């Protein structure tokens, strides 16, 4: 790459609009209100709007500056939270990785490892496995019933994967 191309690439990367927090007066004012007055980003933003201050900044920009380290006096080491510690939740993330979402999940009543030995070894006819196959849109659904021994397959289409559609169709398939 020649010198002109290198200059172009360097200038092209630097040609975007600066963030509001890159201007020292705005940065100092926001830092002062966060650290000395212990105001939240929402309070800072609204107060500056009400005072008709020449500094206008949204609370989202302030949060972004906190979490990207723009408001820090010196560069943070990895894992440090810095000014985020001054926030109400002390910079902690709301959704922790250890939390398992349980809403909307169906509990499995009969686990696979608890099935009878003859069904597991496929020694006799009459043990059926049921499953649903969803369309890409998630609306039409396919119900499949498979005999474990003979691998005989029954399949029917239903409009929605709801109990009011699945139950009658399963009863109809077994008759």
mmCIF file with all atom_site columns, C-alpha atoms in Angstrom:
data_model
loop_
_atom_site.group_PDB
_atom_site.id
_atom_site.type_symbol
_atom_site.label_atom_id
_atom_site.label_alt_id
_atom_site.label_comp_id
_atom_site.label_asym_id
_atom_site.label_entity_id
_atom_site.label_seq_id
_atom_site.pdbx_PDB_ins_code
_atom_site.Cartn_x
_atom_site.Cartn_y
_atom_site.Cartn_z
_atom_site.occupancy
_atom_site.B_iso_or_equiv
_atom_site.pdbx_formal_charge
_atom_site.auth_seq_id
_atom_site.auth_comp_id
_atom_site.auth_asym_id
_atom_site.auth_atom_id
_atom_site.pdbx_PDB_model_num
ATOM 1   C CA . UNK A 1 1   ? 0.000   0.000   0.000  1.00 0.00 ? 1   UNK A CA 1
ATOM 2   C CA . UNK A 1 2   ? 1.496   3.352   -0.995 1.00 0.00 ? 2   UNK A CA 1
ATOM 3   C CA . UNK A 1 3   ? 1.724   6.441   1.224  1.00 0.00 ? 3   UNK A CA 1
ATOM 4   C CA . UNK A 1 4   ? -1.346  8.146   -0.250 1.00 0.00 ? 4   UNK A CA 1
ATOM 5   C CA . UNK A 1 5   ? -3.494  5.067   0.388  1.00 0.00 ? 5   UNK A CA 1
ATOM 6   C CA . UNK A 1 6   ? -2.242  4.793   3.974  1.00 0.00 ? 6   UNK A CA 1
ATOM 7   C CA . UNK A 1 7   ? -3.068  8.467   4.588  1.00 0.00 ? 7   UNK A CA 1
ATOM 8   C CA . UNK A 1 8   ? -6.532  7.959   3.102  1.00 0.00 ? 8   UNK A CA 1
ATOM 9   C CA . UNK A 1 9   ? -7.263  4.941   5.323  1.00 0.00 ? 9   UNK A CA 1
ATOM 10  C CA . UNK A 1 10  ? -6.014  6.726   8.465  1.00 0.00 ? 10  UNK A CA 1
ATOM 11  C CA . UNK A 1 11  ? -8.065  9.857   7.735  1.00 0.00 ? 11  UNK A CA 1
ATOM 12  C CA . UNK A 1 12  ? -11.126 7.848   6.777  1.00 0.00 ? 12  UNK A CA 1
ATOM 13  C CA . UNK A 1 13  ? -11.111 6.071   10.145 1.00 0.00 ? 13  UNK A CA 1
ATOM 14  C CA . UNK A 1 14  ? -10.819 9.406   11.997 1.00 0.00 ? 14  UNK A CA 1
ATOM 15  C CA . UNK A 1 15  ? -13.471 11.314  10.017 1.00 0.00 ? 15  UNK A CA 1
ATOM 16  C CA . UNK A 1 16  ? -16.487 10.381  12.115 1.00 0.00 ? 16  UNK A CA 1
ATOM 17  C CA . UNK A 1 17  ? -18.291 12.769  14.415 1.00 0.00 ? 17  UNK A CA 1
ATOM 18  C CA . UNK A 1 18  ? -16.779 13.126  17.884 1.00 0.00 ? 18  UNK A CA 1
ATOM 19  C CA . UNK A 1 19  ? -18.812 12.044  20.868 1.00 0.00 ? 19  UNK A CA 1
ATOM 20  C CA . UNK A 1 20  ? -20.066 14.765  23.183 1.00 0.00 ? 20  UNK A CA 1
ATOM 21  C CA . UNK A 1 21  ? -17.975 13.381  26.019 1.00 0.00 ? 21  UNK A CA 1
ATOM 22  C CA . UNK A 1 22  ? -14.773 13.956  24.043 1.00 0.00 ? 22  UNK A CA 1
ATOM 23  C CA . UNK A 1 23  ? -15.176 17.724  24.656 1.00 0.00 ? 23  UNK A CA 1
ATOM 24  C CA . UNK A 1 24  ? -13.441 18.641  27.969 1.00 0.00 ? 24  UNK A CA 1
ATOM 25  C CA . UNK A 1 25  ? -16.070 21.088  29.352 1.00 0.00 ? 25  UNK A CA 1
ATOM 26  C CA . UNK A 1 26  ? -18.900 18.584  28.882 1.00 0.00 ? 26  UNK A CA 1
ATOM 27  C CA . UNK A 1 27  ? -16.827 15.727  30.259 1.00 0.00 ? 27  UNK A CA 1
ATOM 28  C CA . UNK A 1 28  ? -15.807 17.756  33.347 1.00 0.00 ? 28  UNK A CA 1
ATOM 29  C CA . UNK A 1 29  ? -19.380 18.887  34.042 1.00 0.00 ? 29  UNK A CA 1
ATOM 30  C CA . UNK A 1 30  ? -20.785 15.341  33.778 1.00 0.00 ? 30  UNK A CA 1
ATOM 31  C CA . UNK A 1 31  ? -17.946 13.891  35.915 1.00 0.00 ? 31  UNK A CA 1
ATOM 32  C CA . UNK A 1 32  ? -18.513 16.595  38.552 1.00 0.00 ? 32  UNK A CA 1
ATOM 33  C CA . UNK A 1 33  ? -22.257 15.920  38.737 1.00 0.00 ? 33  UNK A CA 1
ATOM 34  C CA . UNK A 1 34  ? -21.723 12.153  38.834 1.00 0.00 ? 34  UNK A CA 1
ATOM 35  C CA . UNK A 1 35  ? -18.953 12.081  41.438 1.00 0.00 ? 35  UNK A CA 1
ATOM 36  C CA . UNK A 1 36  ? -19.514 15.136  43.654 1.00 0.00 ? 36  UNK A CA 1
ATOM 37  C CA . UNK A 1 37  ? -23.305 15.416  43.560 1.00 0.00 ? 37  UNK A CA 1
ATOM 38  C CA . UNK A 1 38  ? -23.894 11.676  43.004 1.00 0.00 ? 38  UNK A CA 1
ATOM 39  C CA . UNK A 1 39  ? -26.573 12.295  40.398 1.00 0.00 ? 39  UNK A CA 1
ATOM 40  C CA . UNK A 1 40  ? -27.776 9.620   38.034 1.00 0.00 ? 40  UNK A CA 1
ATOM 41  C CA . UNK A 1 41  ? -27.311 10.065  34.256 1.00 0.00 ? 41  UNK A CA 1
ATOM 42  C CA . UNK A 1 42  ? -31.072 10.666  33.961 1.00 0.00 ? 42  UNK A CA 1
ATOM 43  C CA . UNK A 1 43  ? -30.929 13.447  36.568 1.00 0.00 ? 43  UNK A CA 1
ATOM 44  C CA . UNK A 1 44  ? -27.935 15.077  34.867 1.00 0.00 ? 44  UNK A CA 1
ATOM 45  C CA . UNK A 1 45  ? -29.581 15.031  31.453 1.00 0.00 ? 45  UNK A CA 1
ATOM 46  C CA . UNK A 1 46  ? -32.924 16.424  32.659 1.00 0.00 ? 46  UNK A CA 1
ATOM 47  C CA . UNK A 1 47  ? -31.340 19.108  34.865 1.00 0.00 ? 47  UNK A CA 1
ATOM 48  C CA . UNK A 1 48  ? -29.209 20.388  31.982 1.00 0.00 ? 48  UNK A CA 1
ATOM 49  C CA . UNK A 1 49  ? -32.337 20.532  29.792 1.00 0.00 ? 49  UNK A CA 1
ATOM 50  C CA . UNK A 1 50  ? -34.333 22.439  32.418 1.00 0.00 ? 50  UNK A CA 1
ATOM 51  C CA . UNK A 1 51  ? -31.558 24.967  33.024 1.00 0.00 ? 51  UNK A CA 1
ATOM 52  C CA . UNK A 1 52  ? -31.280 25.688  29.264 1.00 0.00 ? 52  UNK A CA 1
ATOM 53  C CA . UNK A 1 53  ? -27.599 24.947  29.625 1.00 0.00 ? 53  UNK A CA 1
ATOM 54  C CA . UNK A 1 54  ? -25.398 25.182  26.515 1.00 0.00 ? 54  UNK A CA 1
ATOM 55  C CA . UNK A 1 55  ? -24.431 21.607  27.378 1.00 0.00 ? 55  UNK A CA 1
ATOM 56  C CA . UNK A 1 56  ? -27.157 19.218  26.219 1.00 0.00 ? 56  UNK A CA 1
ATOM 57  C CA . UNK A 1 57  ? -26.488 15.504  26.521 1.00 0.00 ? 57  UNK A CA 1
ATOM 58  C CA . UNK A 1 58  ? -28.766 12.479  26.707 1.00 0.00 ? 58  UNK A CA 1
ATOM 59  C CA . UNK A 1 59  ? -28.631 10.004  29.562 1.00 0.00 ? 59  UNK A CA 1
ATOM 60  C CA . UNK A 1 60  ? -27.909 7.220   27.061 1.00 0.00 ? 60  UNK A CA 1
ATOM 61  C CA . UNK A 1 61  ? -24.736 9.025   25.968 1.00 0.00 ? 61  UNK A CA 1
ATOM 62  C CA . UNK A 1 62  ? -23.698 9.375   29.615 1.00 0.00 ? 62  UNK A CA 1
ATOM 63  C CA . UNK A 1 63  ? -24.254 5.658   30.270 1.00 0.00 ? 63  UNK A CA 1
ATOM 64  C CA . UNK A 1 64  ? -22.330 4.817   27.102 1.00 0.00 ? 64  UNK A CA 1
ATOM 65  C CA . UNK A 1 65  ? -19.476 7.037   28.308 1.00 0.00 ? 65  UNK A CA 1
ATOM 66  C CA . UNK A 1 66  ? -19.477 5.336   31.703 1.00 0.00 ? 66  UNK A CA 1
ATOM 67  C CA . UNK A 1 67  ? -19.382 1.812   30.305 1.00 0.00 ? 67  UNK A CA 1
ATOM 68  C CA . UNK A 1 68  ? -16.822 2.560   27.566 1.00 0.00 ? 68  UNK A CA 1
ATOM 69  C CA . UNK A 1 69  ? -14.491 4.348   30.002 1.00 0.00 ? 69  UNK A CA 1
ATOM 70  C CA . UNK A 1 70  ? -14.692 7.818   28.395 1.00 0.00 ? 70  UNK A CA 1
ATOM 71  C CA . UNK A 1 71  ? -15.445 9.460   31.746 1.00 0.00 ? 71  UNK A CA 1
ATOM 72  C CA . UNK A 1 72  ? -12.545 7.836   33.584 1.00 0.00 ? 72  UNK A CA 1
ATOM 73  C CA . UNK A 1 73  ? -9.588  9.955   34.745 1.00 0.00 ? 73  UNK A CA 1
ATOM 74  C CA . UNK A 1 74  ? -7.154  7.196   33.773 1.00 0.00 ? 74  UNK A CA 1
ATOM 75  C CA . UNK A 1 75  ? -7.509  4.015   31.772 1.00 0.00 ? 75  UNK A CA 1
ATOM 76  C CA . UNK A 1 76  ? -9.095  1.156   33.698 1.00 0.00 ? 76  UNK A CA 1
ATOM 77  C CA . UNK A 1 77  ? -7.530  -2.243  34.061 1.00 0.00 ? 77  UNK A CA 1
ATOM 78  C CA . UNK A 1 78  ? -9.491  -5.227  32.848 1.00 0.00 ? 78  UNK A CA 1
ATOM 79  C CA . UNK A 1 79  ? -12.448 -6.025  35.104 1.00 0.00 ? 79  UNK A CA 1
ATOM 80  C CA . UNK A 1 80  ? -12.513 -2.666  36.918 1.00 0.00 ? 80  UNK A CA 1
ATOM 81  C CA . UNK A 1 81  ? -15.821 -0.819  36.923 1.00 0.00 ? 81  UNK A CA 1
ATOM 82  C CA . UNK A 1 82  ? -14.585 2.702   37.724 1.00 0.00 ? 82  UNK A CA 1
ATOM 83  C CA . UNK A 1 83  ? -17.313 5.365   37.656 1.00 0.00 ? 83  UNK A CA 1
ATOM 84  C CA . UNK A 1 84  ? -19.919 2.659   37.109 1.00 0.00 ? 84  UNK A CA 1
ATOM 85  C CA . UNK A 1 85  ? -19.470 1.958   40.844 1.00 0.00 ? 85  UNK A CA 1
ATOM 86  C CA . UNK A 1 86  ? -21.124 5.318   41.557 1.00 0.00 ? 86  UNK A CA 1
ATOM 87  C CA . UNK A 1 87  ? -24.355 4.269   39.864 1.00 0.00 ? 87  UNK A CA 1
ATOM 88  C CA . UNK A 1 88  ? -27.345 2.916   41.770 1.00 0.00 ? 88  UNK A CA 1
ATOM 89  C CA . UNK A 1 89  ? -26.544 -0.721  41.001 1.00 0.00 ? 89  UNK A CA 1
ATOM 90  C CA . UNK A 1 90  ? -22.812 -0.115  41.467 1.00 0.00 ? 90  UNK A CA 1
ATOM 91  C CA . UNK A 1 91  ? -22.008 -1.096  37.900 1.00 0.00 ? 91  UNK A CA 1
ATOM 92  C CA . UNK A 1 92  ? -23.312 -4.622  38.277 1.00 0.00 ? 92  UNK A CA 1
ATOM 93  C CA . UNK A 1 93  ? -24.991 -6.201  35.310 1.00 0.00 ? 93  UNK A CA 1
ATOM 94  C CA . UNK A 1 94  ? -28.672 -6.898  35.811 1.00 0.00 ? 94  UNK A CA 1
ATOM 95  C CA . UNK A 1 95  ? -28.816 -10.269 34.034 1.00 0.00 ? 95  UNK A CA 1
ATOM 96  C CA . UNK A 1 96  ? -26.182 -12.455 35.594 1.00 0.00 ? 96  UNK A CA 1
ATOM 97  C CA . UNK A 1 97  ? -24.943 -15.486 33.713 1.00 0.00 ? 97  UNK A CA 1
ATOM 98  C CA . UNK A 1 98  ? -25.856 -17.800 36.592 1.00 0.00 ? 98  UNK A CA 1
ATOM 99  C CA . UNK A 1 99  ? -29.554 -16.983 36.333 1.00 0.00 ? 99  UNK A CA 1
ATOM 100 C CA . UNK A 1 100 ? -31.636 -19.522 34.414 1.00 0.00 ? 100 UNK A CA 1
ATOM 101 C CA . UNK A 1 101 ? -34.824 -18.340 32.766 1.00 0.00 ? 101 UNK A CA 1
ATOM 102 C CA . UNK A 1 102 ? -37.693 -20.648 33.741 1.00 0.00 ? 102 UNK A CA 1
ATOM 103 C CA . UNK A 1 103 ? -40.632 -18.800 32.202 1.00 0.00 ? 103 UNK A CA 1
ATOM 104 C CA . UNK A 1 104 ? -42.173 -20.337 29.102 1.00 0.00 ? 104 UNK A CA 1
ATOM 105 C CA . UNK A 1 105 ? -40.454 -23.670 29.521 1.00 0.00 ? 105 UNK A CA 1
ATOM 106 C CA . UNK A 1 106 ? -42.386 -26.924 29.748 1.00 0.00 ? 106 UNK A CA 1
ATOM 107 C CA . UNK A 1 107 ? -41.210 -29.324 32.410 1.00 0.00 ? 107 UNK A CA 1
ATOM 108 C CA . UNK A 1 108 ? -40.558 -32.793 30.999 1.00 0.00 ? 108 UNK A CA 1
ATOM 109 C CA . UNK A 1 109 ? -42.694 -35.253 32.935 1.00 0.00 ? 109 UNK A CA 1
ATOM 110 C CA . UNK A 1 110 ? -41.072 -38.438 31.618 1.00 0.00 ? 110 UNK A CA 1
ATOM 111 C CA . UNK A 1 111 ? -37.351 -38.110 31.038 1.00 0.00 ? 111 UNK A CA 1
ATOM 112 C CA . UNK A 1 112 ? -35.698 -40.343 28.431 1.00 0.00 ? 112 UNK A CA 1
ATOM 113 C CA . UNK A 1 113 ? -33.366 -42.018 30.944 1.00 0.00 ? 113 UNK A CA 1
ATOM 114 C CA . UNK A 1 114 ? -36.387 -43.185 33.014 1.00 0.00 ? 114 UNK A CA 1
ATOM 115 C CA . UNK A 1 115 ? -38.151 -45.040 30.167 1.00 0.00 ? 115 UNK A CA 1
ATOM 116 C CA . UNK A 1 116 ? -38.810 -48.804 30.522 1.00 0.00 ? 116 UNK A CA 1
ATOM 117 C CA . UNK A 1 117 ? -36.016 -51.226 29.623 1.00 0.00 ? 117 UNK A CA 1
ATOM 118 C CA . UNK A 1 118 ? -37.966 -52.891 26.759 1.00 0.00 ? 118 UNK A CA 1
ATOM 119 C CA . UNK A 1 119 ? -38.663 -49.481 25.204 1.00 0.00 ? 119 UNK A CA 1
ATOM 120 C CA . UNK A 1 120 ? -35.046 -48.489 25.500 1.00 0.00 ? 120 UNK A CA 1
ATOM 121 C CA . UNK A 1 121 ? -33.819 -51.737 23.939 1.00 0.00 ? 121 UNK A CA 1
ATOM 122 C CA . UNK A 1 122 ? -36.631 -51.741 21.314 1.00 0.00 ? 122 UNK A CA 1
ATOM 123 C CA . UNK A 1 123 ? -37.707 -55.306 22.073 1.00 0.00 ? 123 UNK A CA 1
ATOM 124 C CA . UNK A 1 124 ? -41.498 -54.948 21.742 1.00 0.00 ? 124 UNK A CA 1
ATOM 125 C CA . UNK A 1 125 ? -44.086 -52.996 19.772 1.00 0.00 ? 125 UNK A CA 1
ATOM 126 C CA . UNK A 1 126 ? -46.218 -50.342 21.460 1.00 0.00 ? 126 UNK A CA 1
ATOM 127 C CA . UNK A 1 127 ? -43.739 -47.821 22.834 1.00 0.00 ? 127 UNK A CA 1
ATOM 128 C CA . UNK A 1 128 ? -44.289 -44.551 20.971 1.00 0.00 ? 128 UNK A CA 1
ATOM 129 C CA . UNK A 1 129 ? -42.222 -41.382 20.834 1.00 0.00 ? 129 UNK A CA 1
ATOM 130 C CA . UNK A 1 130 ? -43.999 -38.103 20.079 1.00 0.00 ? 130 UNK A CA 1
ATOM 131 C CA . UNK A 1 131 ? -42.326 -35.008 18.719 1.00 0.00 ? 131 UNK A CA 1
ATOM 132 C CA . UNK A 1 132 ? -43.194 -31.702 17.089 1.00 0.00 ? 132 UNK A CA 1
ATOM 133 C CA . UNK A 1 133 ? -41.496 -30.144 14.082 1.00 0.00 ? 133 UNK A CA 1
ATOM 134 C CA . UNK A 1 134 ? -41.904 -26.387 13.743 1.00 0.00 ? 134 UNK A CA 1
ATOM 135 C CA . UNK A 1 135 ? -41.962 -24.380 10.532 1.00 0.00 ? 135 UNK A CA 1
ATOM 136 C CA . UNK A 1 136 ? -39.539 -21.475 10.116 1.00 0.00 ? 136 UNK A CA 1
ATOM 137 C CA . UNK A 1 137 ? -42.330 -19.050 10.971 1.00 0.00 ? 137 UNK A CA 1
ATOM 138 C CA . UNK A 1 138 ? -43.329 -21.106 14.012 1.00 0.00 ? 138 UNK A CA 1
ATOM 139 C CA . UNK A 1 139 ? -47.001 -21.194 13.062 1.00 0.00 ? 139 UNK A CA 1
ATOM 140 C CA . UNK A 1 140 ? -47.836 -24.463 11.255 1.00 0.00 ? 140 UNK A CA 1
ATOM 141 C CA . UNK A 1 141 ? -46.529 -27.465 13.114 1.00 0.00 ? 141 UNK A CA 1
ATOM 142 C CA . UNK A 1 142 ? -46.019 -31.154 12.386 1.00 0.00 ? 142 UNK A CA 1
ATOM 143 C CA . UNK A 1 143 ? -46.753 -33.816 15.030 1.00 0.00 ? 143 UNK A CA 1
ATOM 144 C CA . UNK A 1 144 ? -44.843 -37.064 14.633 1.00 0.00 ? 144 UNK A CA 1
ATOM 145 C CA . UNK A 1 145 ? -45.434 -40.365 16.416 1.00 0.00 ? 145 UNK A CA 1
ATOM 146 C CA . UNK A 1 146 ? -42.792 -43.072 15.999 1.00 0.00 ? 146 UNK A CA 1
ATOM 147 C CA . UNK A 1 147 ? -42.970 -46.651 17.266 1.00 0.00 ? 147 UNK A CA 1
ATOM 148 C CA . UNK A 1 148 ? -39.607 -47.481 18.863 1.00 0.00 ? 148 UNK A CA 1
ATOM 149 C CA . UNK A 1 149 ? -39.547 -51.119 17.723 1.00 0.00 ? 149 UNK A CA 1
ATOM 150 C CA . UNK A 1 150 ? -40.887 -51.025 14.169 1.00 0.00 ? 150 UNK A CA 1
ATOM 151 C CA . UNK A 1 151 ? -39.920 -47.389 13.477 1.00 0.00 ? 151 UNK A CA 1
ATOM 152 C CA . UNK A 1 152 ? -43.426 -46.902 12.079 1.00 0.00 ? 152 UNK A CA 1
ATOM 153 C CA . UNK A 1 153 ? -44.042 -43.168 11.623 1.00 0.00 ? 153 UNK A CA 1
ATOM 154 C CA . UNK A 1 154 ? -47.312 -41.231 11.841 1.00 0.00 ? 154 UNK A CA 1
ATOM 155 C CA . UNK A 1 155 ? -47.281 -37.522 10.985 1.00 0.00 ? 155 UNK A CA 1
ATOM 156 C CA . UNK A 1 156 ? -50.044 -34.896 10.980 1.00 0.00 ? 156 UNK A CA 1
ATOM 157 C CA . UNK A 1 157 ? -50.074 -31.144 10.434 1.00 0.00 ? 157 UNK A CA 1
ATOM 158 C CA . UNK A 1 158 ? -51.665 -28.723 12.918 1.00 0.00 ? 158 UNK A CA 1
ATOM 159 C CA . UNK A 1 159 ? -52.082 -24.932 12.586 1.00 0.00 ? 159 UNK A CA 1
ATOM 160 C CA . UNK A 1 160 ? -50.437 -23.982 15.916 1.00 0.00 ? 160 UNK A CA 1
ATOM 161 C CA . UNK A 1 161 ? -48.336 -25.691 18.579 1.00 0.00 ? 161 UNK A CA 1
ATOM 162 C CA . UNK A 1 162 ? -50.952 -25.253 21.293 1.00 0.00 ? 162 UNK A CA 1
ATOM 163 C CA . UNK A 1 163 ? -52.457 -27.870 23.581 1.00 0.00 ? 163 UNK A CA 1
ATOM 164 C CA . UNK A 1 164 ? -55.940 -27.236 22.175 1.00 0.00 ? 164 UNK A CA 1
ATOM 165 C CA . UNK A 1 165 ? -54.690 -28.385 18.731 1.00 0.00 ? 165 UNK A CA 1
ATOM 166 C CA . UNK A 1 166 ? -52.119 -31.022 19.761 1.00 0.00 ? 166 UNK A CA 1
ATOM 167 C CA . UNK A 1 167 ? -54.219 -33.104 22.173 1.00 0.00 ? 167 UNK A CA 1
ATOM 168 C CA . UNK A 1 168 ? -57.175 -33.843 19.866 1.00 0.00 ? 168 UNK A CA 1
ATOM 169 C CA . UNK A 1 169 ? -54.814 -34.586 16.968 1.00 0.00 ? 169 UNK A CA 1
ATOM 170 C CA . UNK A 1 170 ? -52.794 -37.058 19.085 1.00 0.00 ? 170 UNK A CA 1
ATOM 171 C CA . UNK A 1 171 ? -56.003 -38.825 20.157 1.00 0.00 ? 171 UNK A CA 1
ATOM 172 C CA . UNK A 1 172 ? -57.125 -38.980 16.523 1.00 0.00 ? 172 UNK A CA 1
ATOM 173 C CA . UNK A 1 173 ? -53.740 -40.396 15.431 1.00 0.00 ? 173 UNK A CA 1
ATOM 174 C CA . UNK A 1 174 ? -53.858 -43.193 18.036 1.00 0.00 ? 174 UNK A CA 1
ATOM 175 C CA . UNK A 1 175 ? -57.397 -44.299 17.012 1.00 0.00 ? 175 UNK A CA 1
#
